[in-house]
PDB file of C-alpha atoms in Angstrom:
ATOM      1  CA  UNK A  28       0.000   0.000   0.000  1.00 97.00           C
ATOM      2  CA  UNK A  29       1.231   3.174  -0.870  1.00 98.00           C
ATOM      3  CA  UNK A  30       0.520   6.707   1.424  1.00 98.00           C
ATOM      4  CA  UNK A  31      -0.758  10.273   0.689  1.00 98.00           C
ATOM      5  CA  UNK A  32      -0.261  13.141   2.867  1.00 98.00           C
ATOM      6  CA  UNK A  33      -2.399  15.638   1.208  1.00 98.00           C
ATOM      7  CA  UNK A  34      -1.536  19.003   2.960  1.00 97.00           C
ATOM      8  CA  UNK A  35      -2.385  21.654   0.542  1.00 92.00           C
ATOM      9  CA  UNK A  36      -5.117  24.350   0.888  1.00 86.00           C
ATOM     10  CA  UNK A  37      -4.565  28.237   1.913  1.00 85.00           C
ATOM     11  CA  UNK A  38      -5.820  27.881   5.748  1.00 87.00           C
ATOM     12  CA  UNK A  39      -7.596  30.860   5.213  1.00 91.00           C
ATOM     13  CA  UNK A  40      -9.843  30.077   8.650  1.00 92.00           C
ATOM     14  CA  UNK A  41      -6.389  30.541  10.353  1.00 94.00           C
ATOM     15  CA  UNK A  42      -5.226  33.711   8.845  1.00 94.00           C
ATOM     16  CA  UNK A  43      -3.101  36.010   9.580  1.00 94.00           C
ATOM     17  CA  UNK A  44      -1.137  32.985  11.177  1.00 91.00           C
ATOM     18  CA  UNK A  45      -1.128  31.108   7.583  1.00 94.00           C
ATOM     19  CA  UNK A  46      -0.208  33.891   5.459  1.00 93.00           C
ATOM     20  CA  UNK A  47       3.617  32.900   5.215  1.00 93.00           C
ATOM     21  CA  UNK A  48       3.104  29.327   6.044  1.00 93.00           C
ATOM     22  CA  UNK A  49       1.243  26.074   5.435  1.00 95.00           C
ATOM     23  CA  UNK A  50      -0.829  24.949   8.368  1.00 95.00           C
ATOM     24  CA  UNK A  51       0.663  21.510   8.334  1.00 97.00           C
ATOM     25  CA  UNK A  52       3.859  23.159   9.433  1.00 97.00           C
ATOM     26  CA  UNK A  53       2.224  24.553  12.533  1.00 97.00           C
ATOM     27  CA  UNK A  54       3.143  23.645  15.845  1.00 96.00           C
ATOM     28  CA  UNK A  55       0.842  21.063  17.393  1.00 97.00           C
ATOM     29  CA  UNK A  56       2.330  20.929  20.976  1.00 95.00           C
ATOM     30  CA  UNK A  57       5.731  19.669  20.333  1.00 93.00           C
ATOM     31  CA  UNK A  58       6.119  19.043  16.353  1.00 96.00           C
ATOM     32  CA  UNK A  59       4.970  20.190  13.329  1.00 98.00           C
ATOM     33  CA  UNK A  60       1.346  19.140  12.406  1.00 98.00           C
ATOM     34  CA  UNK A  61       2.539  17.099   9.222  1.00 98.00           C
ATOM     35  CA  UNK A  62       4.016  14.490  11.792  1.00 98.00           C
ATOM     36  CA  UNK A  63       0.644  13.084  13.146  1.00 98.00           C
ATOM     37  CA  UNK A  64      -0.851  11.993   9.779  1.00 98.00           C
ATOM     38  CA  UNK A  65       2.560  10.950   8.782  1.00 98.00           C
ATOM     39  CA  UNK A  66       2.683   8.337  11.863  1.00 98.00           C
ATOM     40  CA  UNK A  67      -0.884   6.936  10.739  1.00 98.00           C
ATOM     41  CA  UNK A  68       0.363   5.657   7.984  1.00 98.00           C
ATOM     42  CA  UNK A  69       3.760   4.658   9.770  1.00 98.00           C
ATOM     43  CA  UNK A  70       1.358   2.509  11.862  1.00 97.00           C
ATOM     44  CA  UNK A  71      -0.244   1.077   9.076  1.00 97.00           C
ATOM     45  CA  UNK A  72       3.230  -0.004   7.862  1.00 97.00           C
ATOM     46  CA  UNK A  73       3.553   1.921   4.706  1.00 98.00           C
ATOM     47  CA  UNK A  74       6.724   3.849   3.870  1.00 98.00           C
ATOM     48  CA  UNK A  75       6.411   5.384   0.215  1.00 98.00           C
ATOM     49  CA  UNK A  76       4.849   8.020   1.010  1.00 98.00           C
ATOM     50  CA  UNK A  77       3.730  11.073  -1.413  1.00 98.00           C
ATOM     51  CA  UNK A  78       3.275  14.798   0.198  1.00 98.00           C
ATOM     52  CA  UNK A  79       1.171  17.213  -1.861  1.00 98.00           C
ATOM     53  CA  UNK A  80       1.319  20.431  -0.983  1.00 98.00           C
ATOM     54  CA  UNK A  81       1.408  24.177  -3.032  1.00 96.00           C
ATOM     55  CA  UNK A  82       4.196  25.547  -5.055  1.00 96.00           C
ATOM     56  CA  UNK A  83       4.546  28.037  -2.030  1.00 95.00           C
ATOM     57  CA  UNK A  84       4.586  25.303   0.517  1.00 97.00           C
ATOM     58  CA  UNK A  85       6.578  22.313  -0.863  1.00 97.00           C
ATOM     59  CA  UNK A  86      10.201  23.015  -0.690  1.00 97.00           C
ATOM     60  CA  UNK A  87       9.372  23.924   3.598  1.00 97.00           C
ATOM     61  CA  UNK A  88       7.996  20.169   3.598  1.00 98.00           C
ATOM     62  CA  UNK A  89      10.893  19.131   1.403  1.00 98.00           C
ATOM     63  CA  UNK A  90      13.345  21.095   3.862  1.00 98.00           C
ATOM     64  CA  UNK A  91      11.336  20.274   6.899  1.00 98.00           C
ATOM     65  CA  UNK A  92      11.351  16.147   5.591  1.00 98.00           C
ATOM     66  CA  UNK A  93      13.685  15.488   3.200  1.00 98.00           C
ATOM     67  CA  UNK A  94      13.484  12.209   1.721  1.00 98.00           C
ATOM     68  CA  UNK A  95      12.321  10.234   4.651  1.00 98.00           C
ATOM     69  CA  UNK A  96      15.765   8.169   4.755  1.00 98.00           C
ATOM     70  CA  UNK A  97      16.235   8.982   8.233  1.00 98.00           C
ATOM     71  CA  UNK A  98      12.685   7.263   9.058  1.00 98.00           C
ATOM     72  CA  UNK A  99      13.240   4.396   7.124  1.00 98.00           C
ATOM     73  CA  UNK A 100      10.871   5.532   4.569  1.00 98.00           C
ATOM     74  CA  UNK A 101      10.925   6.909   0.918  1.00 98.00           C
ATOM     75  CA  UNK A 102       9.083  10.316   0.949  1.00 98.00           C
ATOM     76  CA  UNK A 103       8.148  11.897  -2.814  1.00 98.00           C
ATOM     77  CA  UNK A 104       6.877  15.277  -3.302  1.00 98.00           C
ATOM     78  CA  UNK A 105       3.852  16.952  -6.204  1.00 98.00           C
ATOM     79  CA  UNK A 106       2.609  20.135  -6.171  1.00 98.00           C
ATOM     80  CA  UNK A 107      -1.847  20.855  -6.216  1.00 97.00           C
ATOM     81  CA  UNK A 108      -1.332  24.427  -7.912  1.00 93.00           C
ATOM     82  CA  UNK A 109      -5.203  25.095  -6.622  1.00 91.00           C
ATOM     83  CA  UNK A 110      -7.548  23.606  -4.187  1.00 88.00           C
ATOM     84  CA  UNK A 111      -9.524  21.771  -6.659  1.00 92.00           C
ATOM     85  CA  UNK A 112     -10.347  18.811  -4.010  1.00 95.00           C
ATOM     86  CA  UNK A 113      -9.411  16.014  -2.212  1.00 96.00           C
ATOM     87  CA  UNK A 114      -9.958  13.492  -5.108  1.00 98.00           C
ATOM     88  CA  UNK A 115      -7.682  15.234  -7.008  1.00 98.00           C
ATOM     89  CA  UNK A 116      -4.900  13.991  -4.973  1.00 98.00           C
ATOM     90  CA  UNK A 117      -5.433  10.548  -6.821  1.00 98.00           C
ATOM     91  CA  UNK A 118      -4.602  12.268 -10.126  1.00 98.00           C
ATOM     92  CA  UNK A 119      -1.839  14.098  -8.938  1.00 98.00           C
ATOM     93  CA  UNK A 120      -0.466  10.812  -7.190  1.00 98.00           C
ATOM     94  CA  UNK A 121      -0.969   9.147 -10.123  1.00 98.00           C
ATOM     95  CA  UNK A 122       2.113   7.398 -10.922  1.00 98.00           C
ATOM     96  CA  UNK A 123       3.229   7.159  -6.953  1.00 98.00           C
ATOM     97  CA  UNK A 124       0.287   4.840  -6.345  1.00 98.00           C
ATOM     98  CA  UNK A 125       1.014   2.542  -9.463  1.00 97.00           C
ATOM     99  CA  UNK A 126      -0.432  -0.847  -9.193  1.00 97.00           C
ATOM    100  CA  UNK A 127      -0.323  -0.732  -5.473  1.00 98.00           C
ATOM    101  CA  UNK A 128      -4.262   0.123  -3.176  1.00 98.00           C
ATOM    102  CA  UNK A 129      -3.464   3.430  -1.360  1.00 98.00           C
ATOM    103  CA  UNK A 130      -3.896   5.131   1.644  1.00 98.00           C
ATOM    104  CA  UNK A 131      -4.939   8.905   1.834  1.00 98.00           C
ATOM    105  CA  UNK A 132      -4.522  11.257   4.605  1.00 98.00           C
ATOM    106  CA  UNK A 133      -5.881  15.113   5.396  1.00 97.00           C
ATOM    107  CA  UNK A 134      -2.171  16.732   6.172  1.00 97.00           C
ATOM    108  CA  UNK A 135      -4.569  18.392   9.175  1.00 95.00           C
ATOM    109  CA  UNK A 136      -6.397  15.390  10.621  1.00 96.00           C
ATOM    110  CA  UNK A 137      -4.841  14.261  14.380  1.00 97.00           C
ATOM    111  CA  UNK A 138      -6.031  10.583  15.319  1.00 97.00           C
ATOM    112  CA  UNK A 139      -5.290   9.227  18.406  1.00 96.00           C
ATOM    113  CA  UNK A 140      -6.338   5.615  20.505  1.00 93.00           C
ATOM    114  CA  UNK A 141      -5.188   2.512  22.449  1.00 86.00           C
ATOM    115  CA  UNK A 142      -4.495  -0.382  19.731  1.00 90.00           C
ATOM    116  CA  UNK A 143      -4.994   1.741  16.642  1.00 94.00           C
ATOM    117  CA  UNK A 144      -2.249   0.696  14.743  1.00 93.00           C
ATOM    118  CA  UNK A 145      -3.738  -2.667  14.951  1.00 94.00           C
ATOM    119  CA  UNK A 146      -6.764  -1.033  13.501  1.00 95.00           C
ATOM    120  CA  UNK A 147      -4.994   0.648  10.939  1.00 97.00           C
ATOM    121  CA  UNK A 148      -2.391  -3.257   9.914  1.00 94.00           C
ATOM    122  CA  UNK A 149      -6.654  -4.982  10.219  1.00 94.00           C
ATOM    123  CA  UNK A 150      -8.010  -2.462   7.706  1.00 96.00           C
ATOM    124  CA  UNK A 151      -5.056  -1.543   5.278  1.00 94.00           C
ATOM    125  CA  UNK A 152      -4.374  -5.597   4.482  1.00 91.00           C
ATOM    126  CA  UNK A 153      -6.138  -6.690   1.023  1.00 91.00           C
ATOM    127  CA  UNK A 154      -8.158  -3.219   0.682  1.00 96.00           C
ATOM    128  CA  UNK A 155     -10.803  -4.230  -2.248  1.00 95.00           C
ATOM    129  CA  UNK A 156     -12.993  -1.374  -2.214  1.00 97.00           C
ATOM    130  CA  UNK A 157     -13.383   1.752  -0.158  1.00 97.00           C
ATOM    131  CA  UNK A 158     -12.527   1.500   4.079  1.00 98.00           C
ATOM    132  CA  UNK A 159     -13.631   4.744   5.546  1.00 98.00           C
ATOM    133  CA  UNK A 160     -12.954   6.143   9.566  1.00 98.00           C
ATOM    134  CA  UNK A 161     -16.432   6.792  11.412  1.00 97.00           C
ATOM    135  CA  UNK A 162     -16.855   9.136  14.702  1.00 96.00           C
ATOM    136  CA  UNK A 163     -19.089  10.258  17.220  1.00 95.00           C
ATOM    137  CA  UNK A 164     -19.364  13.963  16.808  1.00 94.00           C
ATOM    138  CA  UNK A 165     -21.816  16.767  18.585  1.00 93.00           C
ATOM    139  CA  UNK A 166     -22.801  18.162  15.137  1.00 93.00           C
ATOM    140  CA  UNK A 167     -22.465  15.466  12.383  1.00 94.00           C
ATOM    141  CA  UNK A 168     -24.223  18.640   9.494  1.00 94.00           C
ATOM    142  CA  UNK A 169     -20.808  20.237   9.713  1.00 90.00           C
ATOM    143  CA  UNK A 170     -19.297  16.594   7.979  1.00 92.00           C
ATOM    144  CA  UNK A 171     -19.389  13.709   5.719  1.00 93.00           C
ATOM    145  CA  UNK A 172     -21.827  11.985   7.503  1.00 96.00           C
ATOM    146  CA  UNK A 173     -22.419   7.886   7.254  1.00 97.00           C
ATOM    147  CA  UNK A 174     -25.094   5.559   7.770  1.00 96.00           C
ATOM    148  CA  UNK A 175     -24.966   2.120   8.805  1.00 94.00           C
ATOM    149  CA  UNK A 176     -27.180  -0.354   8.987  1.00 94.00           C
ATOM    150  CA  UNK A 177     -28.650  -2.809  12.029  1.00 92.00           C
ATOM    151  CA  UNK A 178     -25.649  -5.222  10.737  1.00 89.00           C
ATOM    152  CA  UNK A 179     -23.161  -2.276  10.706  1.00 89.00           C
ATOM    153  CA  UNK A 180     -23.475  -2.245   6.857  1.00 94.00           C
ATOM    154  CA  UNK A 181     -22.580   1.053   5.223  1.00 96.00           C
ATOM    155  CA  UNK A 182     -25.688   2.198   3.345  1.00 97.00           C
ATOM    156  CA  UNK A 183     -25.500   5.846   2.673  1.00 96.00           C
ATOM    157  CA  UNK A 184     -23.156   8.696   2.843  1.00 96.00           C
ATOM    158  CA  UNK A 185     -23.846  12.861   2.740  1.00 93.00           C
ATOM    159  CA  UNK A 186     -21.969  15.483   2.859  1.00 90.00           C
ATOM    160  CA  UNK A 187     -22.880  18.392   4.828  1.00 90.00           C
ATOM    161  CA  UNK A 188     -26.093  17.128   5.703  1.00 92.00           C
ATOM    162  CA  UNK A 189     -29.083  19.374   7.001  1.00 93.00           C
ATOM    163  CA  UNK A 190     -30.635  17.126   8.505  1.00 94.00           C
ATOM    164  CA  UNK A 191     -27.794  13.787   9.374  1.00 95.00           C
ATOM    165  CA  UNK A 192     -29.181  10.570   9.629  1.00 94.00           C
ATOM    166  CA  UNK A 193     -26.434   9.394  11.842  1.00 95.00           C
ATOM    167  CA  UNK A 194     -23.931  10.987  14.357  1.00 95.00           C
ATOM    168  CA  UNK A 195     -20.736   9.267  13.051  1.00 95.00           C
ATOM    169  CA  UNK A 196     -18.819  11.788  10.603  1.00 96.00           C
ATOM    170  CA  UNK A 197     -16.378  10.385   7.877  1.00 97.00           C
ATOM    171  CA  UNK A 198     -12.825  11.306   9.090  1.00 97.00           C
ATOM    172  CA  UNK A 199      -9.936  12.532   6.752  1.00 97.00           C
ATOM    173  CA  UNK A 200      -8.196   8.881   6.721  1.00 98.00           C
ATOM    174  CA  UNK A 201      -9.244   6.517   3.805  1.00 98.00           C
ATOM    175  CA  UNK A 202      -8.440   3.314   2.298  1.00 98.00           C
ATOM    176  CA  UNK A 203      -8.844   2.240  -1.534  1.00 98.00           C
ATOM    177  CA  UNK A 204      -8.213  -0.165  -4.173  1.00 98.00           C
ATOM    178  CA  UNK A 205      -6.104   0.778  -6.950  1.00 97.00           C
ATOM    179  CA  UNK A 206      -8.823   1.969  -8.854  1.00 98.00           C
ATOM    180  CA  UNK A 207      -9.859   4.941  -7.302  1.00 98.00           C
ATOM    181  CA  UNK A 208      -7.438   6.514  -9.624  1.00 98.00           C
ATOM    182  CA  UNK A 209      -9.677   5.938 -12.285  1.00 98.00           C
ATOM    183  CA  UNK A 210     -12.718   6.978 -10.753  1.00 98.00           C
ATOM    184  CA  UNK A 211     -11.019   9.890  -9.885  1.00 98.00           C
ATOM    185  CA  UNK A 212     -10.145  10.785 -12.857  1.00 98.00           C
ATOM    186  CA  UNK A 213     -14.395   9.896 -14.238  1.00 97.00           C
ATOM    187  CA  UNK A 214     -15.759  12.544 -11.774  1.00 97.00           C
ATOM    188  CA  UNK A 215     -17.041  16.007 -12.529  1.00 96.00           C
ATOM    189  CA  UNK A 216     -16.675  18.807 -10.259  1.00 94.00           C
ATOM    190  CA  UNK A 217     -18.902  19.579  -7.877  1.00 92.00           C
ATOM    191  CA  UNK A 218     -20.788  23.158  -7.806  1.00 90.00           C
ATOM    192  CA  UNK A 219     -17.601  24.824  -6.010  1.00 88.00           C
ATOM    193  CA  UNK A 220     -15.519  23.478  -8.674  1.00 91.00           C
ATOM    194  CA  UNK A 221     -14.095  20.741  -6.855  1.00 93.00           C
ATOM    195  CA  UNK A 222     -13.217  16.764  -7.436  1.00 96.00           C
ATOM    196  CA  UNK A 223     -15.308  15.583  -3.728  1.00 95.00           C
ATOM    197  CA  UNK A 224     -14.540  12.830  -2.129  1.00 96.00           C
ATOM    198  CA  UNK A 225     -17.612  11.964  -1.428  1.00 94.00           C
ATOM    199  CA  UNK A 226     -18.522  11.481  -4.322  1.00 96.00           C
ATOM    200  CA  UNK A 227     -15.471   8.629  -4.770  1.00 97.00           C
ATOM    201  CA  UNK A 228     -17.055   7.290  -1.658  1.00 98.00           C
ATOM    202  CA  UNK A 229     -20.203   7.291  -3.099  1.00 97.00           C
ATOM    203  CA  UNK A 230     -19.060   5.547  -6.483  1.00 98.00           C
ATOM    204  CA  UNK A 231     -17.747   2.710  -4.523  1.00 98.00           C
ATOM    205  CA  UNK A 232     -20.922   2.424  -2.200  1.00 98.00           C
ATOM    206  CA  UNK A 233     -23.040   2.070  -5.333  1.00 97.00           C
ATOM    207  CA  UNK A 234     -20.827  -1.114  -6.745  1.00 97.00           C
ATOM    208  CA  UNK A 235     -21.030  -2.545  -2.790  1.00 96.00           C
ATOM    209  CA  UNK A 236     -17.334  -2.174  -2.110  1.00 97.00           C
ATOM    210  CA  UNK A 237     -17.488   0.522   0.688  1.00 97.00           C
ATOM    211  CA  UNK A 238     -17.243  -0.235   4.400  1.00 96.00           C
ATOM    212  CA  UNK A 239     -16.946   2.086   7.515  1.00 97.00           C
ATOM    213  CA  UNK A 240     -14.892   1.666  10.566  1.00 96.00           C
ATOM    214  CA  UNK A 241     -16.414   2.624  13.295  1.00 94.00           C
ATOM    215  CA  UNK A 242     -13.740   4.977  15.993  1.00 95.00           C
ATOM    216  CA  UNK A 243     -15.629   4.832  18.967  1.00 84.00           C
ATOM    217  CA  UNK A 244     -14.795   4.820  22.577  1.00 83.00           C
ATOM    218  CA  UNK A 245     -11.137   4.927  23.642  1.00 87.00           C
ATOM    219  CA  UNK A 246      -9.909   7.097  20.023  1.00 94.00           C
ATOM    220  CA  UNK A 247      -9.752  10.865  19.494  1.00 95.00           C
ATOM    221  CA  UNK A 248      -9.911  12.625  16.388  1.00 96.00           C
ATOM    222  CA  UNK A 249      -9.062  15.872  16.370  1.00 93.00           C
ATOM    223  CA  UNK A 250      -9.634  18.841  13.907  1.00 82.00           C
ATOM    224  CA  UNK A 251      -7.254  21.773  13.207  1.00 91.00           C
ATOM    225  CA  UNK A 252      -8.262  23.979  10.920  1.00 85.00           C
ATOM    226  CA  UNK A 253      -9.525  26.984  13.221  1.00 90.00           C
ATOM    227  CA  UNK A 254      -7.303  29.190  15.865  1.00 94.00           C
ATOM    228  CA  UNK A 255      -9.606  27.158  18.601  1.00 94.00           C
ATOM    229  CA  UNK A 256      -9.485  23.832  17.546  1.00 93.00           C
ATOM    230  CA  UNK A 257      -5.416  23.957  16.882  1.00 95.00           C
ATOM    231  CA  UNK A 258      -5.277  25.187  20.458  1.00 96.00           C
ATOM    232  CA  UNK A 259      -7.552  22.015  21.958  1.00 95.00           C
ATOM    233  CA  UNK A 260      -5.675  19.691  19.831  1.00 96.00           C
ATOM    234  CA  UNK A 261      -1.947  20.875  21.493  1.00 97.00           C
ATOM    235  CA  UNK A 262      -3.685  20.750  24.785  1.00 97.00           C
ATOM    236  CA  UNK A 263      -4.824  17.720  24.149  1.00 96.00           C
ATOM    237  CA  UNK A 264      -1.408  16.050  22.968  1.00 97.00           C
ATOM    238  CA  UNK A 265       0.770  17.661  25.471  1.00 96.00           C
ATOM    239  CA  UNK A 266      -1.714  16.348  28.259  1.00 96.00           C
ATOM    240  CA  UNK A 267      -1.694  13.137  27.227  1.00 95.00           C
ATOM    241  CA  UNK A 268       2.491  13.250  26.712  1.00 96.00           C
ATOM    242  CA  UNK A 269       2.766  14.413  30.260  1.00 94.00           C
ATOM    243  CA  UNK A 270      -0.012  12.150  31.677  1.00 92.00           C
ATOM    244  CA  UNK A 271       1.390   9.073  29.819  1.00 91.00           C
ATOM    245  CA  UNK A 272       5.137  10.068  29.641  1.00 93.00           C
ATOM    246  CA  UNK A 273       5.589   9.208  26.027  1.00 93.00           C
ATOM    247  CA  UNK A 274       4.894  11.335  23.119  1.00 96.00           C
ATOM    248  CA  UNK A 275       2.533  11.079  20.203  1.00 97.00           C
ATOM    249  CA  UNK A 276       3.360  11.005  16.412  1.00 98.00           C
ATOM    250  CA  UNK A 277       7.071  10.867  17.628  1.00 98.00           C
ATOM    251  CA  UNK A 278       8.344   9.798  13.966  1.00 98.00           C
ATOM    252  CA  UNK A 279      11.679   8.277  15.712  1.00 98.00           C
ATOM    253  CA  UNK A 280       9.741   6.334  18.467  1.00 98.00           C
ATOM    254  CA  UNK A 281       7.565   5.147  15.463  1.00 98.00           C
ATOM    255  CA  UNK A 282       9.938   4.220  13.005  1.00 98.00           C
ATOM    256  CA  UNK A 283      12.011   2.041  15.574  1.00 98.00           C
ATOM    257  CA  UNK A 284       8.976   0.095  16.910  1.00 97.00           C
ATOM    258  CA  UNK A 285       7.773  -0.505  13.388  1.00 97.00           C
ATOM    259  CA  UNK A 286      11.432  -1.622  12.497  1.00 98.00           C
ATOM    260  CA  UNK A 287      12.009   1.004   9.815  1.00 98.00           C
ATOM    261  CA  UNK A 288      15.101   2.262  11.553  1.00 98.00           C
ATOM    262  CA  UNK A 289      17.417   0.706  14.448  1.00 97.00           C
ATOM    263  CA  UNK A 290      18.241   2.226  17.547  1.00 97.00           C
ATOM    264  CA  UNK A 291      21.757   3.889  16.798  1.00 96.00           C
ATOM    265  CA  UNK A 292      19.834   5.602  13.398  1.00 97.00           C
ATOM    266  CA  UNK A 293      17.075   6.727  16.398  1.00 98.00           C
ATOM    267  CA  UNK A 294      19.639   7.761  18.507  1.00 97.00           C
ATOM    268  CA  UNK A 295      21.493  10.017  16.402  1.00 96.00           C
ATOM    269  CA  UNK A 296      18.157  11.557  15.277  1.00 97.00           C
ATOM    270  CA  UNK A 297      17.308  12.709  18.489  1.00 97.00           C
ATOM    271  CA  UNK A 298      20.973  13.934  18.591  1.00 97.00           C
ATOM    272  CA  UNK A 299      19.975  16.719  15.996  1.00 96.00           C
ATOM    273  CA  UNK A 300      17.456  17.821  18.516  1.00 96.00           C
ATOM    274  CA  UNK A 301      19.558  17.028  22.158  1.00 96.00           C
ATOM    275  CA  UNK A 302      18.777  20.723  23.363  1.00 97.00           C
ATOM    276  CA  UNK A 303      14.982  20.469  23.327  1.00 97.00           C
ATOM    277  CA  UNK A 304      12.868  18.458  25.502  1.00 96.00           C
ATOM    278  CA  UNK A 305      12.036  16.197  22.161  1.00 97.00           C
ATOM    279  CA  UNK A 306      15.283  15.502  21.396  1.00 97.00           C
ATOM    280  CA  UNK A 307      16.136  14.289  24.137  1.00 97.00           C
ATOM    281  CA  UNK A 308      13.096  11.959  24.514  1.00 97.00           C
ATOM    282  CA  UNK A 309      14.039  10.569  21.397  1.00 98.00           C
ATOM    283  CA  UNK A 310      17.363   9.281  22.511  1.00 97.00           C
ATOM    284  CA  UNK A 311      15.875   7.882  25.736  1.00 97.00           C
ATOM    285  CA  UNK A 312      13.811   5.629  23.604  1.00 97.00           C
ATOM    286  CA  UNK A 313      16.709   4.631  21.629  1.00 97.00           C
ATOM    287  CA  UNK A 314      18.478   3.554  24.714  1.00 96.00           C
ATOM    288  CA  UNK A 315      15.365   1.954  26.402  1.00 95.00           C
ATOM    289  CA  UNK A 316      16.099  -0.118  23.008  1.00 95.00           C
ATOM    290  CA  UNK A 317      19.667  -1.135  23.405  1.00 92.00           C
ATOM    291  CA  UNK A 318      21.453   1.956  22.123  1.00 93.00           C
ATOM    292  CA  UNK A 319      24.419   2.045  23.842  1.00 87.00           C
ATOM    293  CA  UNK A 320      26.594   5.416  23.218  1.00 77.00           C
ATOM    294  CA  UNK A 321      30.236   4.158  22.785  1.00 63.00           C
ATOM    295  CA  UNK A 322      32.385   6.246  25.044  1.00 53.00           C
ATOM    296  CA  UNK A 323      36.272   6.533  23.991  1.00 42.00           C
ATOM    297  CA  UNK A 324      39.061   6.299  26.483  1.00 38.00           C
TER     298      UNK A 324
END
C-alpha cells in the first residue's frame, strides 16, 4: 500500500497565522502538524509516502522532511497548484500509487487511541474497495456523515447534511483499491468546482465495495483547521504526553517500533534535537532499546 499526505489548501480560517506558512507546518504541541498523519500511515506499515502540498509550501515540507531516509521511509513530493479537491490527490499521485491500493490522509487530521495501529495493519491488508474512519461527533451537518445499517453495513453517505441521519462523521483517513485513480479521474466537479470525495465514496458504495470503521470509545480525532481547535488539539497532545510520559506522532519512536530504523539511526536523530525536551526523549527511547553510546578512552 502506498501513502498520501495531502496538505495543501490556503488555511484561510487561520489567517493572519497562515499567510507565510502552510498549516501543516504549525506547531501542534511539540512538532509540526505534518508528523501526526505521517505516523498513521507509519502505523499502518507503509513507507512510500507522497506529500502534496502548493508551489509556495513544498520546498518547507521538502526542507522540513527530506526524503524520509532517516525514518526508514521513501518520501516523494507533487505540487496541487489550486484547491480543486481532495480526489484530485489521486490524479496528482498518479504514478506514486502505481499498481499498489493506497492510503490517503488530510495533512490536518490528528487521530489518536489505544491499539490503533492494529486497527490501521486490520483495515489496510487486502483493501478491495473503499474502508472509511467513522466518529461520534456533537454536530455530524458540519461533515461527511455515514449511515450504517442494524448489521453495521454502510448504506448511505452525505456530505454536509441538514438534517444527518447518523452521528458518526467520515474522518480525513481513507483506504482504496487501486482503482480509485480511475474513478477519480471519471468525476465532474462539484458546484464549487471541486473533485469531492464523497462522491469517490459514493461511487464505490453504489458497486457494494465501501465499508466504515467505526472509531468509537477509547480514540480521538481531532480537527485543526480553526485558531480554537489547533489550540484544543496541542492541549490535548501535550496532556496526554505528560499524563502518559511518552509522546505522540514521535516519527523516531515510530519508526524504531515498526522496524524502519534501528536504535543507533534513532539515537542520532534525536541527537539533531539534544537541546529540546524532544530531542532528548528521542534518545531515551533509543536507549530503552539497546542503544548504547560508545564512550572513547
Amino acid at each position: 500500500m502506498k501513502g498520501i499526505v495531502l496538505a495543501g489548501g490556503s488555511g484561510t480560517r487561520l489567517h493572519p497565522a497562515t499567510l507565510a506558512i502552510s498549516k501543516q507546518l504549525l506547531p501542534v504541541a511539540d512538532k509540526p502538524m505534518i508528523y501526526y498523519p505521517l505516523s498513521v500511515l507509519m502505523l499502518a506499515g507503509i513507507k512510500e509516502i507522497l506529500i502534496i502540498s502548493t508551489p509556495r509550501d513544498l520546498p518547507l515540507f521538502q526542507r522540513l522532511l527530506g526524503d524520509g531516509s532517516q525514518f526508514g521511509l521513501d518520501f516523494s513530493y507533487a505540487v496541487q497548484r489550486e484547491p480543486r479537491g481532495i480526489a484530485e490527490a489521486f490524479i496528482i499521485g498518479a504514478d506514486h500509487v502505481g499498481d499498489d491500493s493506497t492510503a490517503l490522509i488530510l495533512g490536518d487530521n490528528i487521530f489518536h487511541g489505544q491499539a490503533f495501529s492494529q486497527v490501521l495493519a486490520e483495515n489496510s491488508r487486502d483493501v478491495e474497495g473503499c474502508v472509511l474512519f467513522g466518529y461520534p461527533v456533537r454536530d455530524p451537518e458540519r461533515f461527511g456523515v455515514a449511515e450504517v445499517d442494524r448489521l453495521g453495513r454502510l448504506v448511505s453517505l452525505e456530505e454536509k447534511p441538514a438534517r444527518p441521519r447518523s452521528d458518526r462523521a467520515v474522518t480525513g483517513l481513507y483506504f482504496y483499491a487501486n482503482d480509485v485513480v480511475e474513478i477519480a479521474r471519471s468525476l465532474r466537479p462539484s458546484a464549487r468546482g471541486e473533485l469531492e470525495i464523497t462522491d469517490v465514496n459514493r461511487a464505490y458504495l453504489e458497486m457494494g465495495r465501501a465499508r466504515l470503521v467505526d472509531l468509537g470509545r477509547g480514540f480521538a480525532w481531532l480537527d485543526t483547521g480553526t485558531p480554537q481547535a489547533l489550540l484544543q488539539a496541542g492541549q490535548y497532545v501535550n496532556t496526554m504526553e505528560e499524563r502518559q510520559g511518552v509522546r505522540i506522532a514521535c516519527l523516531e519512536e515510530v519508526a524504531l517500533r515498526m522496524g524502519f530504523i534501528d536504535a543507533e539511526t534513532c539515537y542520532r536523530q534525536g541527537a539533531r534535537y539534544r537541546n529540546s525536551p524532544y530531542g532528548q526523549y528521542v534518545m531515551s527511547v533509543a536507549e530503552q532499546h539497546g542503544y548504547r553510546l560508545a564512550i572513547s578512552a
